[in-house]
CSV table of N, CA and C in Angstrom, one decimal:
chain,number,residue,atom,x,y,z
A,1,MET,N,61.9,53.3,104.3
A,1,MET,CA,62.8,54.0,105.2
A,1,MET,C,63.8,54.9,104.4
A,2,ARG,N,64.3,54.3,103.3
A,2,ARG,CA,65.2,55.1,102.5
A,2,ARG,C,64.5,56.4,101.9
A,3,ASN,N,63.3,56.2,101.6
A,3,ASN,CA,62.5,57.3,101.1
A,3,ASN,C,62.3,58.4,102.1
A,4,LYS,N,62.1,58.1,103.3
A,4,LYS,CA,61.9,59.0,104.4
A,4,LYS,C,63.2,59.8,104.7
A,5,LEU,N,64.3,59.1,104.7
A,5,LEU,CA,65.6,59.7,104.9
A,5,LEU,C,65.9,60.7,103.8
A,6,SER,N,65.6,60.3,102.6
A,6,SER,CA,65.9,61.1,101.4
A,6,SER,C,65.1,62.4,101.5
A,7,ARG,N,63.8,62.3,101.9
A,7,ARG,CA,63.0,63.5,102.1
A,7,ARG,C,63.5,64.4,103.2
A,8,PHE,N,64.0,63.7,104.3
A,8,PHE,CA,64.5,64.5,105.4
A,8,PHE,C,65.7,65.3,105.0
A,9,PHE,N,66.6,64.8,104.3
A,9,PHE,CA,67.8,65.5,103.9
A,9,PHE,C,67.6,66.5,102.8
A,10,THR,N,66.5,66.4,102.0
A,10,THR,CA,66.3,67.4,101.0
A,10,THR,C,65.2,68.4,101.4
A,11,ASN,N,64.7,68.3,102.6
A,11,ASN,CA,63.7,69.2,103.1
A,11,ASN,C,64.3,70.5,103.4
A,12,GLU,N,63.9,71.6,102.9
A,12,GLU,CA,64.4,73.0,103.1
A,12,GLU,C,63.5,73.9,103.9
A,13,HIS,N,62.4,73.3,104.4
A,13,HIS,CA,61.5,74.2,105.2
A,13,HIS,C,62.2,74.6,106.5
A,14,GLY,N,62.2,75.9,106.8
A,14,GLY,CA,62.8,76.4,108.1
A,14,GLY,C,64.2,76.7,107.9
A,15,VAL,N,64.8,76.5,106.8
A,15,VAL,CA,66.2,76.8,106.6
A,15,VAL,C,66.5,78.3,106.8
A,16,THR,N,65.6,79.1,106.2
A,16,THR,CA,65.8,80.6,106.3
A,16,THR,C,65.8,81.1,107.7
A,17,SER,N,64.9,80.6,108.5
A,17,SER,CA,64.9,81.0,109.9
A,17,SER,C,66.1,80.6,110.7
A,18,ILE,N,66.6,79.4,110.4
A,18,ILE,CA,67.9,79.0,111.0
A,18,ILE,C,69.0,79.8,110.6
A,19,GLU,N,69.1,80.2,109.3
A,19,GLU,CA,70.1,81.1,108.8
A,19,GLU,C,70.1,82.5,109.5
A,20,TYR,N,68.9,83.0,109.7
A,20,TYR,CA,68.7,84.3,110.4
A,20,TYR,C,69.2,84.1,111.9
A,21,GLY,N,68.9,83.0,112.5
A,21,GLY,CA,69.3,82.8,113.8
A,21,GLY,C,70.8,82.7,114.0
A,22,VAL,N,71.5,82.1,113.0
A,22,VAL,CA,72.9,82.0,113.0
A,22,VAL,C,73.5,83.4,112.8
A,23,LEU,N,72.9,84.1,111.9
A,23,LEU,CA,73.4,85.5,111.6
A,23,LEU,C,73.2,86.4,112.8
A,24,ALA,N,72.1,86.3,113.5
A,24,ALA,CA,71.8,87.1,114.7
A,24,ALA,C,72.8,86.8,115.8
A,25,ALA,N,73.1,85.5,116.0
A,25,ALA,CA,74.1,85.1,117.0
A,25,ALA,C,75.5,85.6,116.7
A,26,GLY,N,75.9,85.6,115.4
A,26,GLY,CA,77.2,86.1,115.0
A,26,GLY,C,77.2,87.6,115.2
A,27,LEU,N,76.2,88.3,114.9
A,27,LEU,CA,76.1,89.8,115.1
A,27,LEU,C,76.2,90.1,116.5
A,28,ALA,N,75.5,89.4,117.4
A,28,ALA,CA,75.5,89.6,118.8
A,28,ALA,C,76.9,89.4,119.4
A,29,ALA,N,77.6,88.4,118.9
A,29,ALA,CA,79.0,88.1,119.3
A,29,ALA,C,79.9,89.3,118.9
A,30,VAL,N,79.8,89.8,117.7
A,30,VAL,CA,80.6,90.9,117.3
A,30,VAL,C,80.3,92.2,118.1
A,31,ILE,N,79.1,92.4,118.4
A,31,ILE,CA,78.7,93.6,119.2
A,31,ILE,C,79.3,93.4,120.6
A,32,ALA,N,79.2,92.3,121.2
A,32,ALA,CA,79.8,92.0,122.5
A,32,ALA,C,81.3,92.2,122.6
A,33,VAL,N,82.0,91.8,121.5
A,33,VAL,CA,83.4,92.0,121.5
A,33,VAL,C,83.8,93.5,121.3
A,34,VAL,N,83.0,94.2,120.5
A,34,VAL,CA,83.4,95.6,120.2
A,34,VAL,C,83.0,96.5,121.4
A,35,LEU,N,81.9,96.3,122.0
A,35,LEU,CA,81.4,97.1,123.1
A,35,LEU,C,81.7,96.6,124.5
A,36,GLY,N,82.3,95.4,124.6
A,36,GLY,CA,82.6,94.8,125.8
A,36,GLY,C,83.7,95.7,126.6
A,37,ASP,N,84.0,95.3,127.8
A,37,ASP,CA,84.9,96.0,128.7
A,37,ASP,C,86.3,96.1,128.1
A,38,ASP,N,86.7,95.1,127.4
A,38,ASP,CA,88.1,95.1,126.8
A,38,ASP,C,88.0,95.3,125.3
A,39,GLY,N,86.9,95.8,124.8
A,39,GLY,CA,86.8,96.0,123.3
A,39,GLY,C,87.6,97.1,122.9
A,40,ALA,N,88.0,97.1,121.6
A,40,ALA,CA,88.8,98.2,121.0
A,40,ALA,C,88.1,99.5,121.0
A,41,PHE,N,86.8,99.5,120.8
A,41,PHE,CA,86.0,100.7,120.7
A,41,PHE,C,86.0,101.3,122.1
A,42,THR,N,85.8,100.5,123.2
A,42,THR,CA,85.7,101.0,124.5
A,42,THR,C,87.1,101.6,125.0
A,43,GLN,N,88.1,100.9,124.6
A,43,GLN,CA,89.5,101.4,125.0
A,43,GLN,C,89.8,102.7,124.3
A,44,ALA,N,89.4,102.8,123.0
A,44,ALA,CA,89.7,104.1,122.2
A,44,ALA,C,88.9,105.2,122.8
A,45,LEU,N,87.6,105.0,123.2
A,45,LEU,CA,86.8,106.0,123.7
A,45,LEU,C,87.3,106.4,125.1
A,46,THR,N,87.7,105.5,125.9
A,46,THR,CA,88.2,105.8,127.2
A,46,THR,C,89.5,106.7,127.1
A,47,GLY,N,90.4,106.3,126.2
A,47,GLY,CA,91.6,107.1,125.9
A,47,GLY,C,91.3,108.5,125.5
A,48,ALA,N,90.3,108.6,124.6
A,48,ALA,CA,90.0,110.0,124.1
A,48,ALA,C,89.4,110.8,125.3
A,49,PHE,N,88.6,110.3,126.1
A,49,PHE,CA,88.1,111.0,127.3
A,49,PHE,C,89.2,111.4,128.2
A,50,GLU,N,90.1,110.5,128.5
A,50,GLU,CA,91.2,110.8,129.4
A,50,GLU,C,92.1,111.9,128.8
A,51,THR,N,92.3,111.9,127.5
A,51,THR,CA,93.1,113.0,126.9
A,51,THR,C,92.4,114.3,127.0
A,52,VAL,N,91.1,114.4,126.8
A,52,VAL,CA,90.4,115.6,126.9
A,52,VAL,C,90.4,116.1,128.3
A,53,ALA,N,90.2,115.2,129.3
A,53,ALA,CA,90.2,115.5,130.7
A,53,ALA,C,91.5,116.1,131.1
A,54,GLU,N,92.6,115.5,130.7
A,54,GLU,CA,93.9,116.0,131.0
A,54,GLU,C,94.1,117.4,130.5
A,55,SER,N,93.7,117.6,129.2
A,55,SER,CA,93.8,118.9,128.6
A,55,SER,C,93.0,120.0,129.3
A,56,ILE,N,91.8,119.6,129.7
A,56,ILE,CA,91.0,120.6,130.5
A,56,ILE,C,91.7,120.9,131.8
A,57,GLU,N,92.2,119.9,132.5
A,57,GLU,CA,92.8,120.1,133.8
A,57,GLU,C,94.0,121.0,133.7
A,58,GLN,N,94.8,120.8,132.6
A,58,GLN,CA,96.0,121.7,132.4
A,58,GLN,C,95.6,123.1,132.1
A,59,GLN,N,94.6,123.3,131.3
A,59,GLN,CA,94.1,124.6,131.0
A,59,GLN,C,93.5,125.4,132.2
A,60,THR,N,92.8,124.7,133.0
A,60,THR,CA,92.1,125.3,134.1
A,60,THR,C,93.1,125.6,135.3
A,61,ALA,N,94.1,124.7,135.4
A,61,ALA,CA,95.0,124.9,136.5
A,61,ALA,C,95.9,126.1,136.3
A,62,GLY,N,96.3,126.3,135.0
A,62,GLY,CA,97.2,127.5,134.7
A,62,GLY,C,96.5,128.8,134.6
A,63,GLY,N,95.3,128.8,134.3
A,63,GLY,CA,94.6,130.1,134.0
A,63,GLY,C,93.8,130.6,135.2
A,64,SER,N,93.7,129.9,136.3
A,64,SER,CA,92.8,130.4,137.4
A,64,SER,C,93.6,131.2,138.4
A,65,GLU,N,94.9,131.4,138.3
A,65,GLU,CA,95.7,132.1,139.3
A,65,GLU,C,95.4,133.6,139.3
A,66,GLY,N,95.1,134.2,138.2
A,66,GLY,CA,94.9,135.6,138.2
A,66,GLY,C,93.5,136.0,138.6
A,67,ASN,N,92.6,135.2,138.8
A,67,ASN,CA,91.2,135.5,139.1
A,67,ASN,C,90.9,135.5,140.6
């Protein structure tokens, strides 16, 4: 019995696939946080689009009176 337990704890078959699975899960979590609804990237991108939209609205509102 002791011999079987010793072999079980020293067996490294499949360790690499488990490591890749853990790495993939961590990467998926990071992507979900960054690209999620409340993520920093999404907020920055939304802010940039709002700034550009406001600038376009200001430029088109002032310049269309003469035409």
